[in-house]
Coordinates of C-alpha atoms and ligand atoms in Angstrom, one line a residue:
X1 CA 0.5 0.1 0.2
X2 CA 0.9 3.3 -0.8
X3 CA 0.2 6.1 2.0
X4 CA 0.6 8.9 -0.5
X5 CA -2.8 6.5 -2.2
X6 CA -4.5 5.2 1.2
X7 CA -6.4 6.5 4.2
X8 CA -5.5 7.3 7.3
X9 CA -6.2 10.2 8.8
X10 CA -3.9 11.2 11.8
X11 CA -4.2 13.5 14.3
X12 CA -2.0 14.9 16.7
X13 CA -4.3 16.5 19.6
X14 CA -5.4 14.1 22.0
X15 CA -8.8 13.9 21.5
X16 CA -10.7 15.7 24.4
X17 CA -13.8 13.0 24.5
X18 CA -11.1 9.7 25.2
X19 CA -10.2 9.0 28.4
X20 CA -8.5 5.8 28.3
X21 CA -5.7 4.7 25.8
X22 CA -6.2 2.9 23.1
X23 CA -8.9 5.0 22.4
X24 CA -6.9 8.2 22.2
X25 CA -4.6 5.8 20.1
X26 CA -7.1 4.5 18.1
X27 CA -8.8 8.2 17.4
X28 CA -5.2 9.6 16.4
X29 CA -4.0 6.4 14.3
X30 CA -7.0 7.1 12.0
X31 CA -8.2 3.7 13.4
X32 CA -12.0 4.2 14.0
X33 CA -13.7 7.4 14.5
X34 CA -16.9 7.8 15.8
X35 CA -20.6 7.8 14.2
X36 CA -22.5 8.4 17.7
X37 CA -22.3 6.5 21.0
X38 CA -21.2 3.6 20.9
X39 CA -20.8 3.1 17.2
X40 CA -17.7 3.5 15.0
X41 CA -16.7 3.7 11.1
X42 CA -13.2 1.4 11.0
X43 CA -11.1 2.8 9.1
X44 CA -8.8 1.3 7.3
X45 CA -6.0 0.5 9.2
X46 CA -8.9 -0.2 12.2
X47 CA -10.1 -2.6 9.8
X48 CA -6.5 -4.6 9.0
X49 CA -5.9 -5.2 12.5
X50 CA -9.2 -6.5 13.2
X51 CA -9.1 -8.6 10.3
X52 CA -6.1 -10.2 11.5
X53 CA -7.4 -10.8 15.3
X54 CA -10.9 -12.0 13.1
X55 CA -8.0 -14.4 11.3
X56 CA -7.0 -15.8 14.0
X57 CA -9.6 -17.0 15.6
X58 CA -11.1 -18.3 12.2
X59 CA -8.0 -21.0 12.3
X60 CA -8.6 -21.4 15.9
X61 CA -11.8 -22.2 15.5
X62 CA -11.1 -24.4 12.1
X63 CA -8.4 -25.6 14.5
X64 CA -10.3 -27.1 16.9
X65 CA -13.5 -28.3 14.6
X66 CA -15.8 -25.7 15.3
X67 CA -18.1 -24.9 12.5
X68 CA -18.2 -21.1 10.1
X69 CA -22.0 -20.4 9.3
X70 CA -23.1 -16.6 9.5
X71 CA -26.6 -15.5 11.4
X72 CA -28.4 -12.0 11.0
X73 CA -28.3 -9.5 13.2
X74 CA -32.2 -9.1 13.0
X75 CA -33.4 -11.7 15.1
X76 CA -38.0 -12.5 16.1
X77 CA -39.3 -11.4 19.1
X78 CA -40.5 -14.6 19.5
X79 CA -37.4 -16.8 19.9
X80 CA -36.9 -14.7 22.8
X81 CA -39.9 -15.0 23.8
X82 CA -39.7 -18.9 24.1
X83 CA -36.1 -18.5 25.9
X84 CA -38.2 -16.1 28.1
X85 CA -35.0 -13.7 27.6
X86 CA -37.6 -10.9 26.0
X87 CA -38.2 -10.1 29.8
X88 CA -34.9 -11.0 31.1
X89 CA -32.4 -9.0 28.9
X90 CA -33.4 -5.5 29.8
X91 CA -32.7 -2.3 28.2
X92 CA -29.7 -4.2 26.3
X93 CA -32.1 -5.2 24.0
X94 CA -32.9 -2.9 21.5
X95 CA -36.3 -3.8 20.4
X96 CA -38.6 -2.3 17.0
X97 CA -41.4 -3.7 15.2
X98 CA -41.5 -4.3 11.1
X99 CA -44.5 -2.4 9.5
X100 CA -46.7 -5.5 10.1
X101 CA -45.7 -5.1 13.6
X102 CA -44.1 -7.8 14.4
X103 CA -42.2 -7.4 17.6
X104 CA -37.8 -7.6 16.5
X105 CA -34.7 -6.7 18.5
X106 CA -30.4 -6.5 17.6
X107 CA -29.1 -9.3 18.2
X108 CA -27.2 -9.0 21.1
X109 CA -26.4 -13.0 21.3
X110 CA -27.1 -15.8 19.5
X111 CA -28.2 -18.9 22.3
X112 CA -32.3 -18.6 20.4
X113 CA -31.0 -18.6 17.0
X114 CA -28.7 -21.6 16.5
X115 CA -31.0 -23.2 19.0
X116 CA -33.5 -22.7 17.0
X117 CA -31.6 -24.0 13.9
X118 CA -30.5 -26.8 15.5
X119 CA -34.4 -27.9 16.9
X120 CA -34.5 -27.9 13.1
X121 CA -31.7 -30.0 11.6
X122 CA -30.6 -32.0 14.1
X123 CA -32.6 -35.6 14.4
X124 CA -29.8 -37.8 15.7
X125 CA -27.7 -39.2 18.1
X126 CA -25.2 -39.6 15.0
X127 CA -25.8 -35.5 14.0
X128 CA -23.9 -34.8 17.1
X129 CA -21.7 -33.2 18.7
X130 CA -21.6 -29.9 16.4
X131 CA -20.2 -26.3 17.2
X132 CA -21.1 -23.6 14.6
X133 CA -19.7 -20.1 15.1
X134 CA -19.7 -17.0 13.6
X135 CA -17.5 -14.2 13.1
X136 CA -20.9 -11.5 13.5
X137 CA -21.8 -8.3 14.2
X138 CA -23.6 -7.6 17.4
X139 CA -25.7 -4.7 19.2
X140 CA -26.6 -4.0 22.4
X141 CA -27.7 -0.7 24.1
X142 CA -25.1 -0.8 26.7
X143 CA -25.6 2.0 29.5
X144 CA -22.7 3.3 29.0
X145 CA -20.9 3.3 26.0
X146 CA -17.2 3.8 26.3
X147 CA -13.6 4.0 25.8
X148 CA -13.8 3.8 22.0
X149 CA -13.9 0.1 20.7
X150 CA -13.6 -1.9 24.1
X151 CA -17.9 -1.0 25.4
X152 CA -19.7 -0.1 22.2
X153 CA -23.1 -0.6 21.7
X154 CA -22.2 -2.4 17.8
X155 CA -19.0 -4.1 17.9
X156 CA -18.0 -7.7 16.2
X157 CA -17.7 -11.0 18.0
X158 CA -17.2 -14.6 17.8
X159 CA -19.6 -16.2 19.1
X160 CA -19.2 -20.6 18.8
X161 CA -22.5 -22.5 20.5
X162 CA -21.6 -26.6 20.6
X163 CA -24.6 -29.2 20.9
X164 CA -23.7 -32.2 22.8
X165 CA -25.4 -35.4 23.7
X166 CA -24.8 -35.0 27.7
X167 CA -22.4 -33.6 29.4
X168 CA -19.5 -35.6 29.6
X169 CA -20.0 -34.5 25.9
X170 CA -20.4 -31.2 26.7
X171 CA -17.3 -30.7 28.7
X172 CA -14.9 -32.5 26.2
X173 CA -16.2 -29.5 23.3
X174 CA -15.7 -26.9 26.4
X175 CA -12.1 -27.6 26.6
X176 CA -11.4 -28.1 23.5
X177 CA -12.7 -24.2 22.9
X178 CA -10.6 -22.8 26.3
X179 CA -8.0 -24.1 24.9
X180 CA -8.3 -22.4 21.9
X181 CA -9.0 -18.9 23.1
X182 CA -5.3 -20.1 25.4
X183 CA -4.0 -20.0 22.0
X184 CA -5.7 -17.2 19.8
X185 CA -5.4 -14.9 22.7
X186 CA -0.8 -16.0 23.2
X187 CA -1.5 -15.3 19.0
X188 CA -2.6 -12.0 19.1
X189 CA 0.5 -11.4 21.5
X190 CA -1.4 -10.8 25.5
X191 CA -0.5 -11.0 28.3
X192 CA -3.7 -12.4 30.0
X193 CA -5.8 -14.6 33.1
X194 CA -8.4 -17.6 32.1
X195 CA -10.8 -16.6 35.2
X196 CA -13.7 -18.3 36.7
X197 CA -16.6 -16.4 35.7
X198 CA -19.9 -15.5 37.0
X199 CA -23.0 -16.6 33.9
X200 CA -24.9 -13.6 34.6
X201 CA -27.4 -13.4 31.3
X202 CA -26.3 -15.4 29.8
X203 CA -27.2 -18.4 32.6
X204 CA -25.7 -21.4 32.8
X205 CA -23.3 -23.7 35.0
X206 CA -20.7 -22.7 34.5
X207 CA -18.1 -20.6 32.9
X208 CA -14.6 -19.2 32.5
X209 CA -13.6 -15.2 31.1
X210 CA -10.4 -14.2 29.7
X211 CA -8.6 -11.9 30.8
X212 CA -6.3 -9.7 29.5
X213 CA -4.3 -7.6 32.2
X214 CA -4.4 -3.7 32.2
X215 CA -4.9 -0.9 34.8
X216 CA -8.0 0.3 32.9
X217 CA -9.5 -2.5 32.3
X218 CA -12.9 -1.8 34.5
X219 CA -13.3 -5.6 35.8
X220 CA -11.3 -6.8 38.9
X221 CA -9.8 -9.9 38.8
X222 CA -8.7 -12.1 42.1
X223 CA -5.9 -14.4 42.2
X224 CA -3.8 -16.2 44.2
X225 CA -0.2 -15.3 45.4
X226 CA 0.1 -19.9 46.2
X227 CA -2.2 -21.2 44.1
X228 CA -3.5 -22.1 40.6
X229 CA -7.4 -20.3 41.7
X230 CA -8.7 -16.9 40.1
X231 CA -11.5 -15.5 39.3
X232 CA -13.4 -12.0 38.7
X233 CA -14.8 -10.1 41.4
X234 CA -18.4 -11.3 40.8
X235 CA -17.6 -14.7 41.6
X236 CA -14.0 -14.7 43.8
X237 CA -15.2 -16.6 46.7
X238 CA -14.4 -16.0 50.3
X239 CA -13.5 -17.9 53.3
X240 CA -16.0 -18.2 55.8
X241 CA -14.9 -15.6 58.8
X242 CA -12.6 -17.3 61.4
X243 CA -14.3 -16.1 64.1
X244 CA -12.9 -14.0 66.4
X245 CA -11.6 -14.6 69.9
X246 CA -14.4 -15.7 72.1
X247 CA -16.4 -12.2 73.5
X248 CA -18.2 -12.4 76.6
X249 CA -21.7 -10.2 75.3
X250 CA -22.3 -6.8 77.1
X251 CA -25.3 -5.6 77.5
X252 CA -27.0 -3.5 74.4
X253 CA -26.7 0.2 74.5
X254 CA -28.3 2.8 72.8
X255 CA -27.1 5.6 71.1
X256 CA -27.5 9.0 70.1
X257 CA -25.5 9.5 67.0
X258 CA -27.1 12.8 65.6
X259 CA -26.3 12.8 61.4
X260 CA -23.4 10.2 61.8
X261 CA -24.9 8.1 58.5
X262 CA -22.2 6.3 57.4
X263 CA -19.9 3.9 58.7
X264 CA -16.6 5.8 58.8
X265 CA -18.6 8.5 60.1
X266 CA -20.4 6.0 62.7
X267 CA -17.1 4.5 64.1
X268 CA -15.2 7.6 64.3
X269 CA -17.8 9.3 66.6
X270 CA -18.2 6.0 68.3
X271 CA -14.7 5.6 68.7
X272 CA -14.7 1.7 67.1
X273 CA -13.0 0.8 64.3
X274 CA -15.8 0.1 60.8
X275 CA -14.9 -3.5 61.4
X276 CA -17.6 -3.4 64.2
X277 CA -20.0 -1.2 62.9
X278 CA -21.7 -3.9 60.2
X279 CA -23.8 -2.3 57.8
X280 CA -28.3 -2.9 56.6
X281 CA -27.7 -2.4 53.3
X282 CA -32.1 -1.7 52.9
X283 CA -32.0 -3.8 48.8
X284 CA -34.8 -4.1 46.2
X285 CA -34.3 -7.4 45.0
X286 CA -37.3 -7.4 41.9
X287 CA -39.4 -4.6 43.9
X288 CA -39.2 -7.1 47.0
X289 CA -37.4 -5.2 50.0
X290 CA -34.6 -6.7 51.5
X291 CA -31.9 -6.2 54.1
X292 CA -28.4 -7.7 53.6
X293 CA -25.3 -7.3 56.1
X294 CA -22.2 -6.6 56.2
X295 CA -19.5 -6.1 58.1
X296 CA -18.7 -2.1 58.1
X297 CA -15.6 -2.1 56.1
X298 CA -16.3 -5.0 53.2
X299 CA -18.5 -4.3 49.8
X300 CA -21.7 -6.0 49.2
X301 CA -20.8 -7.8 45.3
X302 CA -24.4 -7.7 44.1
X303 CA -24.3 -10.2 42.2
X304 CA -23.4 -12.9 44.4
X305 CA -26.7 -11.3 46.4
X306 CA -28.6 -11.9 43.4
X307 CA -27.8 -14.9 42.3
X308 CA -28.5 -16.6 46.6
X309 CA -31.8 -14.7 46.2
X310 CA -32.6 -15.7 42.4
X311 CA -33.6 -12.8 41.2
X312 CA -33.3 -10.9 38.6
X313 CA -33.0 -7.0 39.4
X314 CA -31.2 -5.4 42.6
X315 CA -31.6 -1.8 43.7
X316 CA -30.3 -0.3 46.6
X317 CA -33.6 0.9 47.8
X318 CA -34.9 4.5 47.5
X319 CA -35.7 7.0 50.8
X320 CA -39.2 6.2 50.2
X321 CA -39.2 2.1 50.9
X322 CA -36.1 3.0 53.8
X323 CA -38.3 4.8 55.9
X324 CA -41.8 2.3 55.2
X325 CA -39.7 -1.1 55.8
X326 CA -37.3 0.5 59.0
X327 CA -39.9 3.0 60.1
X328 CA -36.4 5.7 60.1
X329 CA -34.8 7.7 57.7
X330 CA -32.1 6.4 55.5
X331 CA -28.9 6.0 57.3
X332 CA -30.2 4.1 60.5
X333 CA -31.3 1.1 59.2
X334 CA -30.8 -1.8 61.7
X335 CA -31.5 -5.7 61.9
X336 CA -32.9 -5.5 65.6
X337 CA -36.8 -5.3 65.9
X338 CA -37.9 -4.4 63.2
X339 CA -40.6 -3.2 62.8
X340 CA -42.0 -5.5 60.2
X341 CA -41.0 -8.9 58.8
X342 CA -38.8 -8.5 55.7
X343 CA -35.8 -10.6 54.7
X344 CA -32.3 -10.4 56.3
X345 CA -29.4 -12.3 54.9
X346 CA -26.2 -11.7 56.3
X347 CA -23.1 -11.8 54.7
X348 CA -20.9 -14.9 56.5
X349 CA -18.1 -12.3 58.5
X350 CA -21.0 -11.3 60.5
X351 CA -20.3 -15.2 62.4
X352 CA -17.7 -14.1 63.7
X353 CA -18.5 -11.1 64.9
X354 CA -19.6 -10.0 68.6
X355 CA -20.9 -6.9 70.4
X356 CA -20.7 -4.7 66.8
X357 CA -22.5 -1.6 66.2
X358 CA -25.9 -1.1 64.1
X359 CA -28.5 1.1 62.6
X360 CA -31.3 1.3 65.6
X361 CA -34.0 2.1 63.4
X362 CA -34.7 4.9 64.3
X363 CA -33.5 8.5 63.3
X364 CA -29.7 9.5 64.9
X365 CA -29.7 6.9 66.4
X366 CA -27.8 3.2 67.2
X367 CA -27.4 0.4 68.9
X368 CA -23.7 -0.6 71.0
X369 CA -22.7 -3.6 71.6
X370 CA -24.9 -6.2 69.4
X371 CA -24.9 -9.6 69.5
X372 CA -26.4 -12.2 66.8
X373 CA -28.8 -14.4 68.8
X374 CA -29.2 -12.7 71.2
X375 CA -30.7 -9.6 69.4
X376 CA -31.6 -10.8 66.7
X377 CA -31.7 -13.4 64.3
X378 CA -31.1 -13.3 60.3
X379 CA -32.4 -15.3 57.0
X380 CA -29.1 -17.2 56.8
X381 CA -25.5 -16.3 56.5
X382 CA -24.7 -16.3 52.7
X383 CA -20.9 -15.1 50.6
X384 CA -22.4 -11.8 50.1
X385 CA -19.1 -9.4 49.5
X386 CA -16.1 -8.5 47.7
X387 CA -13.0 -10.2 48.7
X388 CA -10.0 -7.3 49.9
X389 CA -6.4 -8.0 48.8
X390 CA -5.3 -10.8 51.9
X391 CA -7.9 -12.6 52.1
X392 CA -6.9 -16.2 52.4
X393 CA -7.4 -18.4 49.5
X394 CA -11.0 -19.9 49.6
X395 CA -9.1 -22.8 47.3
X396 CA -6.0 -23.7 49.6
X397 CA -4.5 -23.6 52.9
X398 CA -0.8 -20.9 51.7
X399 CA -1.8 -18.3 49.7
X400 CA -3.5 -14.6 50.3
X401 CA -5.3 -13.3 47.3
X402 CA -4.0 -10.5 45.0
X403 CA -6.0 -8.4 43.2
X404 CA -5.7 -7.1 39.3
X405 CA -7.0 -5.3 37.1
X406 CA -8.1 -6.6 33.9
X407 CA -10.7 -6.4 30.0
X408 CA -12.0 -9.0 29.4
X409 CA -12.0 -10.7 26.2
X410 CA -13.4 -14.3 25.6
X411 CA -16.0 -15.9 27.9
X412 CA -16.0 -19.3 27.2
X413 CA -20.0 -20.6 30.0
X414 CA -20.9 -24.0 30.1
X415 CA -24.4 -23.5 29.4
X416 CA -26.2 -27.0 30.3
X417 CA -29.3 -27.4 28.8
X418 CA -30.7 -23.9 29.6
X419 CA -31.8 -23.4 26.2
X420 CA -32.5 -26.5 25.0
X421 CA -35.0 -27.1 26.7
X422 CA -36.8 -23.7 26.9
X423 CA -36.2 -24.1 23.0
X424 CA -37.4 -28.3 23.6
X425 CA -33.9 -29.0 21.0
X426 CA -33.6 -32.6 21.2
X427 CA -31.9 -35.8 19.5
X428 CA -32.6 -39.7 19.5
X429 CA -30.5 -41.7 21.0
X430 CA -29.6 -45.1 19.5
X431 CA -32.9 -47.1 21.3
X432 CA -34.7 -44.1 19.5
X433 CA -35.3 -42.4 22.8
X434 CA -36.3 -38.7 22.3
X435 CA -33.0 -36.7 24.2
X436 CA -31.7 -33.4 25.4
X437 CA -29.5 -31.4 23.7
X438 CA -25.5 -30.1 26.2
X439 CA -25.1 -26.7 24.8
X440 CA -21.8 -24.2 25.4
X441 CA -21.0 -21.2 23.9
X442 CA -18.8 -19.0 23.7
X443 CA -17.8 -15.5 22.8
X444 CA -14.6 -12.9 22.3
X445 CA -14.7 -9.7 21.4
X446 CA -13.3 -8.4 18.4
X447 CA -12.8 -5.3 19.0
X448 CA -12.0 -5.5 22.3
X449 CA -9.3 -7.3 21.6
X450 CA -7.8 -5.0 19.8
X451 CA -8.4 -2.3 21.9
X452 CA -7.3 -4.3 24.9
X453 CA -3.4 -5.4 23.1
X454 CA -3.0 -1.8 22.5
X455 CA -3.5 -1.1 26.0
X456 CA -1.2 -3.5 26.5
X457 CA 0.6 -2.1 23.8
X458 CA 1.6 1.7 23.3
X459 CA 4.5 4.0 24.5
X460 CA 4.2 7.9 24.2
X461 CA 4.7 7.9 20.9
X462 CA 2.4 5.8 19.9
X463 CA 0.7 2.2 19.3
X464 CA 3.6 -0.8 19.3
X465 CA 1.4 -3.5 17.5
X466 CA 2.3 -7.0 17.5
X467 CA 3.4 -8.3 14.3
X468 CA 0.4 -10.4 14.3
X469 CA -2.4 -7.5 14.7
X470 CA -0.6 -5.0 12.9
X471 CA -2.1 -3.6 10.4
X472 CA 1.1 -3.7 8.8
X473 CA 4.1 -5.3 9.6
X474 CA 6.8 -3.6 7.8
X475 CA 6.7 0.4 6.5
X476 CA 9.2 1.5 4.1
X477 CA 10.1 4.9 4.9
X478 CA 11.5 7.3 1.7
X479 CA 13.1 10.4 3.3
X480 CA 13.0 13.2 0.5
X481 CA 10.5 11.4 -2.0
X482 CA 11.9 13.4 -4.5
X483 CA 15.0 11.8 -4.9
X484 CA 15.5 9.5 -7.5
X485 CA 17.8 7.2 -5.4
X486 CA 15.8 7.7 -2.6
X487 CA 12.4 6.9 -4.8
X488 CA 13.4 4.3 -6.7
X489 CA 15.7 2.5 -3.9
X490 CA 12.6 2.9 -2.0
X491 CA 10.3 1.4 -4.9
X492 CA 12.1 -1.5 -5.5
X493 CA 12.2 -2.1 -1.5
X494 CA 8.5 -1.6 -1.1
X495 CA 8.2 -4.6 -4.3
X496 CA 10.3 -6.7 -2.9
X497 CA 9.1 -7.1 0.1
X498 CA 5.5 -7.3 -1.3
X499 CA 7.0 -10.3 -4.0
X500 CA 7.7 -11.9 -0.3
X501 CA 4.5 -11.8 1.3
X502 CA 5.0 -8.8 3.5
X503 CA 2.2 -6.5 4.0
X504 CA 4.6 -3.6 3.5
X505 CA 3.2 0.4 3.9
X506 CA 5.3 2.7 1.7
X507 CA 5.4 6.1 2.7
X508 CA 6.3 7.7 -0.6
X509 CA 4.8 11.2 0.7
X510 CA 5.8 14.7 -0.1
X511 CA 6.8 15.4 3.8
X512 CA 9.5 16.1 5.8
X513 CA 11.0 13.1 7.6
X514 CA 10.2 13.9 11.3
X515 CA 6.4 14.2 10.2
X516 CA 6.5 10.6 8.6
X517 CA 8.1 9.4 11.6
X518 CA 5.4 10.8 13.6
X519 CA 2.8 8.9 11.7
X520 CA 4.8 6.1 11.8
X521 CA 5.3 6.1 15.4
X522 CA 1.9 6.8 16.0
X523 CA 0.5 4.0 13.9
X524 CA 3.2 1.8 15.8
X525 CA 4.6 -0.3 12.6
X526 CA 6.8 -2.9 14.2
X527 CA 9.5 -2.6 11.6
X528 CA 10.4 0.5 9.4
X529 CA 12.7 0.7 6.9
X530 CA 14.2 4.8 6.4
X531 CA 15.8 5.5 3.0
X532 CA 18.0 8.4 3.5
X533 CA 19.9 10.1 0.6
X534 CA 22.8 9.8 2.9
X535 CA 23.0 6.1 3.9
X536 CA 22.0 5.3 0.4
X537 CA 25.2 7.2 -0.5
X538 CA 27.7 3.9 0.9
X539 CA 24.8 1.3 0.1
X540 CA 22.9 1.5 3.4
X541 CA 19.2 2.1 4.5
X542 CA 17.9 1.7 8.3
X543 CA 16.0 -0.7 10.0
X544 CA 14.0 -0.2 13.0
X545 CA 12.1 -1.5 15.2
X546 CA 9.7 0.0 16.9
X547 CA 9.6 -2.2 20.9
X548 CA 13.3 -1.8 21.4
X549 CA 14.4 1.8 19.4
X550 CA 16.7 -0.8 17.9
X551 CA 18.6 1.1 14.8
X552 CA 20.5 -0.7 12.7
X553 CA 22.7 0.3 9.0
X554 CA 22.1 -2.3 6.8
X555 CA 22.9 -3.7 3.9
X556 CA 18.8 -3.1 1.4
X557 CA 19.6 -7.1 1.1
X558 CA 20.4 -7.5 4.7
X559 CA 17.5 -5.5 5.4
X560 CA 15.1 -7.0 3.4
X561 CA 16.4 -10.7 4.7
X562 CA 16.2 -9.3 8.2
X563 CA 12.4 -7.5 7.9
X564 CA 11.1 -11.4 6.0
X565 CA 13.4 -13.2 9.0
X566 CA 11.4 -11.2 12.0
X567 CA 7.6 -11.3 10.2
X568 CA 7.8 -15.2 10.0
X569 CA 9.4 -15.7 13.4
X570 CA 6.4 -13.7 14.7
X571 CA 4.0 -16.0 12.6
X572 CA 4.9 -19.1 13.6
X573 CA 1.5 -20.6 15.3
Ligands
ATP601 P1 -18.8 -7.5 29.5 O1 -19.0 -7.9 30.7 O2 -17.8 -7.0 29.6 O3 -20.5 -6.7 29.5 P2 -20.7 -9.3 28.6 O4 -20.2 -10.6 29.6 O5 -21.6 -8.8 28.4 O6 -18.7 -8.0 28.5 P3 -20.6 -11.6 26.9 O7 -21.5 -11.8 27.1 O8 -19.7 -12.9 27.8 O9 -19.6 -10.3 27.0 O10 -19.9 -11.7 24.9 C1 -18.7 -11.9 25.2 C2 -17.6 -10.4 24.6 O11 -17.9 -10.5 23.5 C3 -17.0 -10.6 25.8 O12 -15.8 -11.3 26.1 C4 -16.0 -9.1 25.1 O13 -15.3 -9.3 24.2 C5 -17.0 -9.2 24.4 N1 -18.4 -7.7 24.3 C6 -19.5 -8.3 25.3 N2 -19.7 -6.4 25.4 C7 -19.1 -5.3 24.4 C8 -19.2 -4.8 24.5 N3 -20.0 -3.6 24.6 N4 -18.2 -3.7 23.3 C9 -17.2 -4.6 22.9 N5 -17.1 -6.2 22.6 C10 -17.7 -6.2 23.8
MG602 MG1 -21.9 -6.7 28.9

């Protein structure tokens, strides 16, 4: 490709609407342009990287025995009603009607469509197992689209769906995908971890997320310092709190705490540790009030509470609900002597507490020296909190938990029979008996993978693409492109590299060297051959590696040979 005839609208200034580095650099490097919130044009350079990731994904899916197809973006509501997700999926599902008033949605994922296909086409166990995948645009009406391709509303996903005769078969399919995912992200040159994850609105029995480690990541991931345990924050388990030293229950005391509402305020006011204050959260679970009790220094994990209650939505109750449930304004709720009957769940950490502080269900009042059983009882102890740095590992005896930031680029789920049951996707076994199909589903965010790669690979001058997903592997910068010798040599190198199958960009623009170097650094092409009149007089060109900045003065033949060898080595899968 000749730069002068190509379309790479680079930008010098840092765009003000971009928060994370990958978003800034993708805009500045002319890879993407925003059309509307969370909706982007993929410009030629951006598209080339996206196609690279797609090609790696495709190769590894095919290698693992999955079969490519393509499903429609527009899906009929009936299928979603059959699976039960028309109600459950919420506002991320973009719904609309056609001219005949039929309801449709833009596909955020394709379990319904693919299960419908399979139930119509698969009759016998002989047709199973099968794994179908596609690389296709999805639409999710995200509440907060942001960070460019990282969290778009329209985005490209690879989604695969496996169908097996039984659970053991489904486990094999899952393991194959897990392995393929590891290969994919390794080939993309990413530092990542596979972690245990919650199954969320997709449903199912177990899942792993593939997390690219990056400080800007939206997800917190947890890993053990000693064993293999790794999970995302939503899923990471806490251990039963070690029981505190036994303390004799002291007499219950009612204390005035004017205007002291938060745990910090109450703890400071009463001169106790935050861990001795128990916070009582008033929540609405599908509209029903619930109280959740946690040690003051811990945070509620809504996913754990949601899973425990088996509800679809959890939200903090407003002041009016708090008043109604506790008889007091917000900030003074507590589990002792509640006026009405309401469900109370307590975090495991409460089991080890004695003589703690809670709200008294009266304005400006708290209770001191509160003790479980003597003063109140709960409807169960559950793991309700987020783990914190240094917590004991839930799996091994010696490790403690560490916390990292990560970007979820891939997700594999064991679905079990959730969709096959709802949509009645079955098959006849060898005895001619009707059986239910076991499913798995497996997603990779293609654009997000490119963005995550840039989060991990950049410096103050721009992107540093790993060769496997670079839009071009090599750039030939012709300095003083008007001089005949420079022009002829750069042209010859360009042709030679093209013939060798190298993806090369020839910077033949009539621009100053500094200007060309800035662009080359910004767009992150891994290898650069600089053809300048001075070195050329000695029959030399410069070969510069973008990542290390190392420069070598080589003959033309040497430079070309080195580019070929470097690219070949980097692409060895
Ligand atoms: P998140 O928790 O980040 O919203 P998710 O759990 O909803 O992701 P999945 O339903 O598992 O995502 O989708 C599979 C993959 O699609 C994700 O691993 C991610 O890489 C990608 N993806 C999901 N939502 C988006 C989005 N809004 N923009 C870009 N990629 C996305
Ligand atoms: Mg999501």
